[in-house]
Amino acid sequence: MSDSLSKKDDSIGAINRAKILVAAEKEFAIHGFKGTRVQRIADRAELPKTNILYYFKSKDGLYLALLQEILSLWNSSFDNAKAQDDPSEVLARYIADKMEISRCRPDASKIFALEIINGAPNLSSFFKDQHSTWMNSRVAVLRQWIELGKLPDIDPYYLLFNIWAGSQHYADFSAQITELKGHAMDQTEFANATKSLIKLVLQGCGLIVPPLYK
């Protein structure tokens, strides 16, 4: 096979995988893992069912791939944080990114929340490996900031748990927010909520809010 044909096949494969993941995200959010059917994902993606099984082998494989993509998306802006970085800038950006994901991809957050509520049966091995490794490395950075006097002596796990809870609430409990406010939040309200959460977290840590997020 020529290089040009190989690149074309790779491009088609990437496009198909992306279409399948988008369709799967919607179906799993609506029907949950047990209620979702591969054929319905195929119909939504406008691809043959055999394509899904070719790329992901099974519904389980597709579901796990989607969960991994969600975690990677959530954690990406905090992945490269180092001891020499400014925690105010890093944490503010991390919170802002997670709030934007809650605004743009609420279904992704709901899928993950349902998985955790059900005891994370499909993530046990992933948690033991990739996610736990990521968490340990990020906790280590937070502890370095504490040792350097950049953060007060707080529990790094609780700090991250509170950031997750505060930001993902806007996706997972959007129906409650809409009911209580009387309307769905628009982009301006999300921006205000983001600034509020950044202010609460950073000031609670004795940090100064960066000008961009005031």
PDB file of C-alpha atoms in Angstrom, residues 25-26 73-74 94-110 164 166-174 177-178 184-194 197:
ATOM      1  CA  GLU A  25     -21.509   9.924  24.313  1.00  0.00           C
ATOM      2  CA  LYS A  26     -25.076  10.942  23.530  1.00  0.00           C
ATOM      3  CA  LEU A  73     -10.059  15.833  28.516  1.00  0.00           C
ATOM      4  CA  TRP A  74     -10.741  16.842  32.119  1.00  0.00           C
ATOM      5  CA  TYR A  94      -7.708  24.160  35.536  1.00  0.00           C
ATOM      6  CA  ILE A  95     -11.019  25.267  37.059  1.00  0.00           C
ATOM      7  CA  ALA A  96     -11.849  27.417  34.022  1.00  0.00           C
ATOM      8  CA  ASP A  97     -11.165  24.516  31.656  1.00  0.00           C
ATOM      9  CA  LYS A  98     -13.309  22.114  33.668  1.00  0.00           C
ATOM     10  CA  MET A  99     -16.164  24.616  33.797  1.00  0.00           C
ATOM     11  CA  GLU A 100     -15.966  25.057  30.025  1.00  0.00           C
ATOM     12  CA  ILE A 101     -16.147  21.295  29.542  1.00  0.00           C
ATOM     13  CA  SER A 102     -19.215  21.186  31.796  1.00  0.00           C
ATOM     14  CA  ARG A 103     -20.787  23.851  29.599  1.00  0.00           C
ATOM     15  CA  CYS A 104     -19.884  22.330  26.237  1.00  0.00           C
ATOM     16  CA  ARG A 105     -19.965  18.605  27.019  1.00  0.00           C
ATOM     17  CA  PRO A 106     -22.399  17.996  29.875  1.00  0.00           C
ATOM     18  CA  ASP A 107     -23.191  14.491  28.614  1.00  0.00           C
ATOM     19  CA  ALA A 108     -19.572  13.457  29.151  1.00  0.00           C
ATOM     20  CA  SER A 109     -19.736  14.520  32.786  1.00  0.00           C
ATOM     21  CA  LYS A 110     -23.051  12.737  33.332  1.00  0.00           C
ATOM     22  CA  TRP A 164     -14.176  18.448  40.634  1.00  0.00           C
ATOM     23  CA  GLY A 166     -17.758  22.418  42.079  1.00  0.00           C
ATOM     24  CA  SER A 167     -17.097  22.372  38.343  1.00  0.00           C
ATOM     25  CA  GLN A 168     -18.872  19.157  37.392  1.00  0.00           C
ATOM     26  CA  HIS A 169     -21.982  20.156  39.354  1.00  0.00           C
ATOM     27  CA  TYR A 170     -22.930  22.488  36.496  1.00  0.00           C
ATOM     28  CA  ALA A 171     -23.163  19.515  34.133  1.00  0.00           C
ATOM     29  CA  ASP A 172     -24.407  16.746  36.412  1.00  0.00           C
ATOM     30  CA  PHE A 173     -27.114  18.845  38.079  1.00  0.00           C
ATOM     31  CA  SER A 174     -28.002  21.126  35.178  1.00  0.00           C
ATOM     32  CA  ILE A 177     -29.929  24.556  38.235  1.00  0.00           C
ATOM     33  CA  THR A 178     -32.364  25.277  35.404  1.00  0.00           C
ATOM     34  CA  ALA A 184     -30.862  27.269  31.478  1.00  0.00           C
ATOM     35  CA  MET A 185     -27.551  29.004  32.074  1.00  0.00           C
ATOM     36  CA  ASP A 186     -26.154  30.878  29.086  1.00  0.00           C
ATOM     37  CA  GLN A 187     -22.489  31.489  28.281  1.00  0.00           C
ATOM     38  CA  THR A 188     -22.347  34.733  30.277  1.00  0.00           C
ATOM     39  CA  GLU A 189     -23.729  33.032  33.379  1.00  0.00           C
ATOM     40  CA  PHE A 190     -21.209  30.225  32.979  1.00  0.00           C
ATOM     41  CA  ALA A 191     -18.431  32.812  32.803  1.00  0.00           C
ATOM     42  CA  ASN A 192     -19.676  34.407  36.026  1.00  0.00           C
ATOM     43  CA  ALA A 193     -20.003  31.013  37.716  1.00  0.00           C
ATOM     44  CA  THR A 194     -16.460  30.181  36.640  1.00  0.00           C
ATOM     45  CA  LEU A 197     -15.667  29.184  41.710  1.00  0.00           C
TER      46      LEU A 197
END
